[in-house]
Short mmCIF file of C-alpha atoms in Angstrom, two decimals:
data_model
loop_
_atom_site.label_atom_id
_atom_site.label_comp_id
_atom_site.label_asym_id
_atom_site.label_seq_id
_atom_site.Cartn_x
_atom_site.Cartn_y
_atom_site.Cartn_z
CA MET Z 1 -1.90 -30.98 38.03
CA HIS Z 2 -5.07 -30.71 36.13
CA GLU Z 3 -4.87 -27.08 36.37
CA TRP Z 4 -1.43 -26.38 35.21
CA ASN Z 5 -1.78 -28.66 31.77
CA SER Z 6 -5.00 -26.66 30.82
CA LEU Z 7 -3.25 -23.40 31.28
CA GLN Z 8 0.09 -25.26 29.32
CA CYS Z 9 -2.96 -26.52 27.03
CA THR Z 10 -4.30 -22.81 26.13
CA GLN Z 11 -0.48 -20.86 25.28
CA ALA Z 12 -0.55 -19.54 21.87
CA LYS Z 13 1.05 -21.51 18.70
CA PRO Z 14 4.26 -20.04 18.50
CA ILE Z 15 5.07 -17.67 15.37
CA THR Z 16 8.07 -17.96 13.11
CA VAL Z 17 10.36 -15.36 12.95
CA VAL Z 18 13.44 -15.24 10.84
CA VAL Z 19 17.01 -12.95 11.82
CA THR Z 20 19.28 -12.69 8.89
CA GLY Z 21 22.84 -11.85 9.70
CA ALA Z 22 22.02 -13.92 12.82
CA ALA Z 23 25.82 -13.85 14.15
CA GLY Z 24 26.35 -10.64 13.90
CA GLN Z 25 25.98 -7.50 16.48
CA ILE Z 26 23.25 -6.08 15.55
CA ALA Z 27 21.21 -9.69 16.39
CA TYR Z 28 23.07 -10.09 19.52
CA SER Z 29 21.36 -7.97 20.61
CA LEU Z 30 17.95 -8.17 19.13
CA LEU Z 31 17.75 -11.82 20.22
CA TYR Z 32 16.96 -11.14 23.48
CA GLN Z 33 14.49 -8.82 22.95
CA LEU Z 34 12.79 -11.59 20.49
CA ALA Z 35 13.14 -14.24 22.82
CA ALA Z 36 12.16 -12.45 25.80
CA GLY Z 37 8.40 -11.41 24.83
CA SER Z 38 9.63 -7.46 24.43
CA VAL Z 39 9.22 -7.51 20.84
CA PHE Z 40 5.72 -9.58 20.40
CA GLY Z 41 4.15 -10.34 23.70
CA GLU Z 42 4.99 -11.77 26.62
CA ASP Z 43 2.57 -14.85 25.76
CA GLN Z 44 3.47 -15.60 22.77
CA PRO Z 45 5.94 -18.24 21.83
CA ILE Z 46 8.11 -17.90 18.93
CA ASP Z 47 10.45 -20.07 17.24
CA LEU Z 48 12.89 -18.50 15.87
CA ARG Z 49 15.42 -19.63 12.46
CA LEU Z 50 18.82 -17.89 12.46
CA LEU Z 51 20.02 -16.98 8.76
CA ASP Z 52 23.94 -16.18 7.73
CA ILE Z 53 26.51 -16.95 5.31
CA PRO Z 54 28.19 -20.97 5.43
CA PRO Z 55 31.03 -19.16 6.98
CA MET Z 56 30.11 -17.87 10.11
CA MET Z 57 27.78 -21.33 11.29
CA GLY Z 58 30.22 -21.73 14.14
CA VAL Z 59 29.93 -18.54 15.06
CA LEU Z 60 26.50 -18.93 15.15
CA GLU Z 61 26.61 -22.36 16.95
CA GLY Z 62 27.27 -20.13 20.25
CA VAL Z 63 24.80 -17.25 19.64
CA VAL Z 64 22.44 -21.09 19.63
CA MET Z 65 23.95 -22.26 22.97
CA GLU Z 66 23.59 -18.75 24.54
CA LEU Z 67 20.20 -18.75 23.51
CA GLN Z 68 19.78 -22.16 25.32
CA ASP Z 69 21.62 -20.95 28.10
CA LEU Z 70 18.83 -17.96 28.76
CA ALA Z 71 15.77 -20.60 30.02
CA LEU Z 72 13.17 -18.43 28.38
CA PRO Z 73 10.32 -20.32 27.91
CA LEU Z 74 8.73 -18.08 24.99
CA LEU Z 75 11.87 -19.87 23.57
CA LYS Z 76 10.73 -23.15 21.63
CA ASN Z 77 12.59 -23.54 18.51
CA VAL Z 78 16.39 -22.02 17.10
CA LEU Z 79 16.76 -23.00 14.01
CA PRO Z 80 20.74 -21.85 13.10
CA THR Z 81 20.51 -22.58 9.20
CA ALA Z 82 22.92 -20.84 5.87
CA ASP Z 83 20.10 -21.73 3.85
CA PRO Z 84 17.17 -19.49 3.24
CA GLU Z 85 14.51 -21.75 2.20
CA PRO Z 86 14.48 -23.97 6.04
CA ALA Z 87 14.76 -20.39 7.26
CA PHE Z 88 12.14 -19.00 5.58
CA LYS Z 89 9.63 -21.35 5.17
CA ASP Z 90 5.96 -20.58 6.83
CA ALA Z 91 7.51 -16.72 8.34
CA ASP Z 92 5.28 -14.83 10.44
CA ALA Z 93 7.88 -11.98 10.36
CA VAL Z 94 11.60 -11.50 8.86
CA PHE Z 95 14.28 -8.96 10.10
CA LEU Z 96 16.96 -9.13 7.12
CA VAL Z 97 19.61 -7.54 9.46
CA GLY Z 98 21.99 -9.27 7.71
CA SER Z 99 23.87 -6.92 4.75
CA MET Z 100 27.28 -5.80 3.65
CA PRO Z 101 27.99 -3.45 6.76
CA ARG Z 102 29.35 -0.04 6.13
CA LYS Z 103 33.36 1.02 7.08
CA GLU Z 104 34.66 4.39 7.48
CA GLY Z 105 35.56 6.34 4.54
CA MET Z 106 32.87 3.63 2.52
CA GLU Z 107 30.99 5.25 -0.50
CA ARG Z 108 27.41 4.21 -0.18
CA LYS Z 109 27.51 3.57 -4.06
CA ASP Z 110 30.17 0.68 -3.25
CA LEU Z 111 28.13 -0.10 -0.23
CA LEU Z 112 24.34 -0.26 -2.82
CA ALA Z 113 26.44 -2.71 -4.63
CA ALA Z 114 27.24 -5.11 -2.66
CA ASN Z 115 23.64 -5.47 -0.92
CA VAL Z 116 22.16 -5.28 -4.09
CA LYS Z 117 21.93 -9.33 -4.85
CA ILE Z 118 21.71 -10.44 -1.37
CA PHE Z 119 18.78 -8.61 -1.11
CA LYS Z 120 17.46 -10.10 -4.30
CA VAL Z 121 18.46 -13.49 -3.81
CA GLN Z 122 16.59 -13.06 -0.20
CA GLY Z 123 13.15 -11.64 -2.15
CA GLU Z 124 13.16 -14.55 -4.11
CA ALA Z 125 12.99 -16.63 -1.22
CA LEU Z 126 10.64 -14.80 0.85
CA ASP Z 127 8.62 -15.19 -2.55
CA LYS Z 128 8.77 -18.72 -2.90
CA PHE Z 129 9.38 -19.95 1.21
CA ALA Z 130 7.25 -17.08 3.35
CA LYS Z 131 3.85 -16.98 3.88
CA LYS Z 132 1.42 -13.69 1.88
CA ASP Z 133 0.56 -11.80 4.88
CA VAL Z 134 4.39 -12.09 6.04
CA LYS Z 135 6.43 -8.38 8.39
CA VAL Z 136 9.56 -7.41 6.41
CA LEU Z 137 11.97 -5.09 8.32
CA VAL Z 138 14.79 -3.99 6.26
CA VAL Z 139 17.54 -3.53 8.89
CA GLY Z 140 20.43 -3.95 6.69
CA ASN Z 141 22.40 -0.73 5.06
CA PRO Z 142 21.30 0.90 3.02
CA ALA Z 143 17.88 -0.01 4.69
CA ASN Z 144 15.15 1.86 1.86
CA THR Z 145 16.18 1.02 -1.28
CA ASN Z 146 16.74 -2.59 0.02
CA ALA Z 147 14.00 -2.83 0.56
CA LEU Z 148 12.90 -1.65 -2.71
CA ILE Z 149 14.96 -4.48 -4.21
CA CYS Z 150 13.32 -7.37 -2.07
CA SER Z 151 10.04 -6.49 -2.09
CA HIS Z 152 10.77 -6.54 -6.64
CA TYR Z 153 11.63 -9.90 -6.39
CA ALA Z 154 9.14 -11.01 -3.09
CA PRO Z 155 5.89 -10.18 -6.41
CA SER Z 156 3.22 -12.43 -4.38
CA ILE Z 157 3.93 -10.66 -0.63
CA PRO Z 158 2.19 -7.32 -0.93
CA LYS Z 159 4.27 -4.33 -1.21
CA GLU Z 160 3.02 -2.23 1.97
CA ASN Z 161 4.67 -6.07 3.90
CA PHE Z 162 8.19 -4.56 2.94
CA THR Z 163 9.44 -1.78 5.31
CA ALA Z 164 12.85 -0.19 5.95
CA MET Z 165 13.82 1.05 9.50
CA THR Z 166 14.29 5.04 10.10
CA ARG Z 167 13.26 4.02 13.55
CA LEU Z 168 16.56 4.05 15.47
CA ASP Z 169 16.87 7.92 13.33
CA GLN Z 170 13.20 8.58 15.08
CA ASN Z 171 14.65 7.73 18.86
CA ARG Z 172 18.43 9.64 18.06
CA ALA Z 173 15.83 12.73 17.22
CA GLN Z 174 13.62 12.32 19.95
CA ALA Z 175 16.57 11.19 22.52
CA ALA Z 176 18.38 14.80 20.90
CA LEU Z 177 14.69 16.78 21.35
CA ALA Z 178 14.36 14.98 25.31
CA SER Z 179 17.83 15.99 26.01
CA ARG Z 180 17.30 19.60 24.84
CA ILE Z 181 14.44 20.37 27.04
CA GLY Z 182 15.50 19.09 29.80
CA VAL Z 183 12.20 15.94 30.14
CA SER Z 184 12.56 12.72 29.74
CA VAL Z 185 12.43 11.34 26.55
CA ASP Z 186 9.01 9.36 26.22
CA LYS Z 187 7.68 13.43 27.08
CA VAL Z 188 8.29 13.60 23.36
CA LYS Z 189 5.85 12.38 20.55
CA ASN Z 190 5.76 12.75 16.77
CA VAL Z 191 9.16 14.01 15.61
CA ILE Z 192 8.83 12.67 12.07
CA ILE Z 193 12.12 11.56 9.82
CA TRP Z 194 11.52 11.80 6.29
CA GLY Z 195 13.16 9.66 3.80
CA ASN Z 196 16.16 8.14 3.05
CA HIS Z 197 18.36 6.20 6.48
CA SER Z 198 21.32 7.81 5.09
CA SER Z 199 23.09 12.01 5.85
CA THR Z 200 20.32 13.00 3.54
CA GLN Z 201 17.42 12.13 5.97
CA TYR Z 202 15.21 15.39 7.23
CA PRO Z 203 14.71 14.82 11.74
CA ASP Z 204 11.49 17.22 11.30
CA ALA Z 205 10.46 18.22 14.44
CA ALA Z 206 7.73 20.72 13.81
CA HIS Z 207 4.85 18.59 14.58
CA ALA Z 208 6.40 17.09 17.33
CA THR Z 209 5.29 17.15 20.86
CA VAL Z 210 6.63 17.62 24.38
CA GLU Z 211 4.71 16.59 27.89
CA LYS Z 212 5.34 19.17 30.73
CA ASP Z 213 2.07 19.24 33.39
CA CYS Z 214 0.45 16.25 32.30
CA VAL Z 215 -0.85 19.36 29.04
CA ALA Z 216 1.50 19.12 25.19
CA HIS Z 217 3.04 21.73 23.80
CA PRO Z 218 4.93 22.40 20.31
CA VAL Z 219 8.51 21.17 20.66
CA SER Z 220 9.82 24.41 18.50
CA LYS Z 221 7.94 26.30 21.27
CA ALA Z 222 9.14 24.74 24.11
CA ILE Z 223 12.80 24.75 22.57
CA ASN Z 224 12.01 28.17 21.07
CA ASP Z 225 15.54 28.46 18.80
CA ASP Z 226 14.40 27.76 15.06
CA ALA Z 227 18.61 27.94 14.31
CA TRP Z 228 19.36 24.79 16.88
CA LEU Z 229 16.02 23.18 15.40
CA ASN Z 230 17.19 23.76 11.49
CA GLY Z 231 20.80 23.57 12.39
CA GLU Z 232 22.75 21.47 14.70
CA PHE Z 233 19.98 19.26 15.31
CA VAL Z 234 19.15 17.91 12.05
CA GLU Z 235 22.71 17.73 11.49
CA THR Z 236 23.51 15.77 14.15
CA ILE Z 237 20.81 13.04 14.07
CA GLN Z 238 21.53 12.82 10.23
CA LYS Z 239 25.37 12.39 11.37
CA ARG Z 240 25.14 10.54 13.66
CA GLY Z 241 25.65 6.58 12.64
CA ALA Z 242 29.05 8.04 11.61
CA ALA Z 243 29.46 9.55 14.93
CA VAL Z 244 28.90 6.33 16.07
CA ILE Z 245 31.08 4.38 13.69
CA ALA Z 246 34.52 7.20 14.15
CA ALA Z 247 33.79 6.51 18.08
CA ARG Z 248 33.90 3.06 17.79
CA LYS Z 249 35.05 1.30 14.85
CA MET Z 250 31.85 -0.07 13.67
CA SER Z 251 27.77 0.72 13.28
CA SER Z 252 25.70 1.21 16.10
CA ALA Z 253 24.41 -2.18 17.30
CA MET Z 254 22.47 -2.32 20.62
CA SER Z 255 20.91 1.12 19.81
CA ALA Z 256 20.00 -0.10 15.96
CA ALA Z 257 19.01 -3.76 17.90
CA LYS Z 258 16.32 -1.76 19.61
CA ALA Z 259 14.92 -0.02 17.29
CA ALA Z 260 14.34 -2.67 15.12
CA GLY Z 261 11.82 -4.07 18.09
CA ASP Z 262 10.76 -1.05 18.33
CA HIS Z 263 9.97 -1.07 15.32
CA MET Z 264 8.02 -4.47 14.62
CA ARG Z 265 6.48 -3.83 17.97
CA ASP Z 266 4.49 -1.38 16.71
CA TRP Z 267 3.53 -2.77 13.46
CA TRP Z 268 2.36 -6.06 15.08
CA PHE Z 269 0.69 -4.42 17.63
CA GLY Z 270 -0.81 -0.66 16.90
CA THR Z 271 0.92 2.99 17.69
CA LYS Z 272 -1.26 4.71 20.51
CA PRO Z 273 -3.83 6.99 19.98
CA ASN Z 274 -2.33 10.51 18.70
CA GLN Z 275 1.02 9.24 17.87
CA PHE Z 276 2.65 8.61 14.48
CA VAL Z 277 6.08 6.91 13.57
CA SER Z 278 8.42 7.04 10.64
CA MET Z 279 8.51 3.53 9.35
CA GLY Z 280 10.36 3.81 4.84
CA VAL Z 281 7.39 2.25 3.29
CA VAL Z 282 6.87 2.21 -0.35
CA SER Z 283 5.75 5.13 -1.51
CA ASP Z 284 2.52 6.15 -2.94
CA GLY Z 285 2.39 9.75 -4.13
CA SER Z 286 1.51 11.59 -0.93
CA TYR Z 287 3.76 14.14 -0.04
CA GLY Z 288 4.69 14.52 -3.27
CA ILE Z 289 7.47 12.33 -2.91
CA PRO Z 290 8.36 10.34 -6.14
CA LYS Z 291 6.41 6.85 -6.02
CA ASP Z 292 8.39 3.43 -6.10
CA VAL Z 293 10.43 4.61 -3.78
CA VAL Z 294 11.36 3.70 -0.27
CA PHE Z 295 11.19 6.76 2.17
CA SER Z 296 10.52 7.11 5.67
CA LEU Z 297 7.14 8.94 6.25
CA PRO Z 298 4.99 9.40 9.10
CA VAL Z 299 2.39 6.75 9.81
CA THR Z 300 -0.24 4.96 12.14
CA ILE Z 301 -0.81 1.51 12.20
CA LYS Z 302 -3.76 -0.45 13.21
CA ASP Z 303 -4.70 -4.62 12.57
CA LYS Z 304 -1.03 -5.04 11.48
CA LYS Z 305 -1.43 -2.37 8.83
CA TYR Z 306 0.24 0.78 8.62
CA THR Z 307 -1.72 4.53 7.36
CA ILE Z 308 -0.13 6.97 5.99
CA VAL Z 309 -0.74 10.32 8.29
CA GLN Z 310 -1.92 13.18 5.65
CA GLY Z 311 -2.18 16.29 6.07
CA LEU Z 312 0.68 17.53 7.13
CA GLU Z 313 1.98 21.10 6.87
CA ILE Z 314 5.01 21.40 5.37
CA SER Z 315 7.58 24.49 4.77
CA SER Z 316 9.51 25.71 1.95
CA HIS Z 317 12.31 25.09 4.51
CA ALA Z 318 11.04 21.24 4.86
CA ARG Z 319 9.59 21.36 1.72
CA ALA Z 320 13.62 21.88 0.35
CA LYS Z 321 14.74 19.10 2.37
CA LEU Z 322 12.61 16.04 0.99
CA ASP Z 323 13.47 17.18 -2.59
CA ILE Z 324 17.03 16.12 -1.55
CA THR Z 325 16.86 12.81 0.53
CA ALA Z 326 13.97 11.87 -2.69
CA LYS Z 327 16.79 13.08 -5.34
CA GLU Z 328 19.14 10.59 -3.65
CA LEU Z 329 16.59 7.73 -3.78
CA GLU Z 330 15.89 7.73 -6.98
CA GLU Z 331 19.51 7.46 -7.99
CA GLU Z 332 19.93 4.80 -5.35
CA ARG Z 333 17.33 3.10 -7.08
CA ALA Z 334 18.78 3.68 -10.44
CA GLU Z 335 22.35 2.50 -9.83
CA ALA Z 336 20.37 -0.75 -7.70
CA ASN Z 337 18.84 -1.44 -11.15
CA ALA Z 338 22.12 -1.26 -13.40
CA VAL Z 339 23.46 -3.22 -11.23
CA LEU Z 340 21.27 -6.04 -11.37
CA GLN Z 341 21.40 -5.86 -15.03
CA GLN Z 342 25.22 -6.15 -14.82
#
């Protein structure tokens, strides 16, 4: 009995994890991952804060019931709320999932206008109430520019603490390459998503490797089909989100939640040696990208801090793709600023 008590006393202190849009579909898949320990570790207790809009509070109560019924020992407390102050109070990690959802046929600029004001309010709340070392992952689209807006309105929190999710695109690209080569998905590493989480993104396999017989080979040599790599592969990943919406009549949820967990877990625990991942981060001018846009870049992570991978060769073909997606992000930034000044 005494031994059991001592074990209980040594359990780690809970961290506070916030999920916005908590009554929505992505959160529904994400919350189990968080509560089960697959993101922050199997020994890390968590306090969950679930934020959504007032009309969704009834649905959110049902989500809370299910979280209770999971009977997971790491989940210490759950707070459902429509108020940003208690939601973000002393937050350690935040998943900004809630946004105006993209619907079939919706123009990106319309989506942007609807979301700008949401992320201004959340940025201001984070600035006032969250810990200054909080890790903020923006999932709600348009994620890159939403992250930029959120960061702008939280000036006391370092810009590098705001990232946008392009891990879903990375996972899609990794899976497509693995399928083409005929290996399991874990054998493909270092595929890059450059730019925006939109149809202008550039999925780049030029630096990717595939493990065969315990030896890493360039993906480009394993596939040996540049026309496919520069054509169908890129277009498939760029349009995958739209294809899911067309088939499902709703945007990606299960795969988006998995990607959000992947992104935050790597940010929390770090990347493996000789591996990098793609994250939307505030540009510092690397690779000739305009500064002060949130651009997906290859990064390595150690001690909860990311470093942009430097020195990768960029072909003229890739350069043209990077310029296109950078231009779109500059246009989004201008449109967002225009909305905020109205």
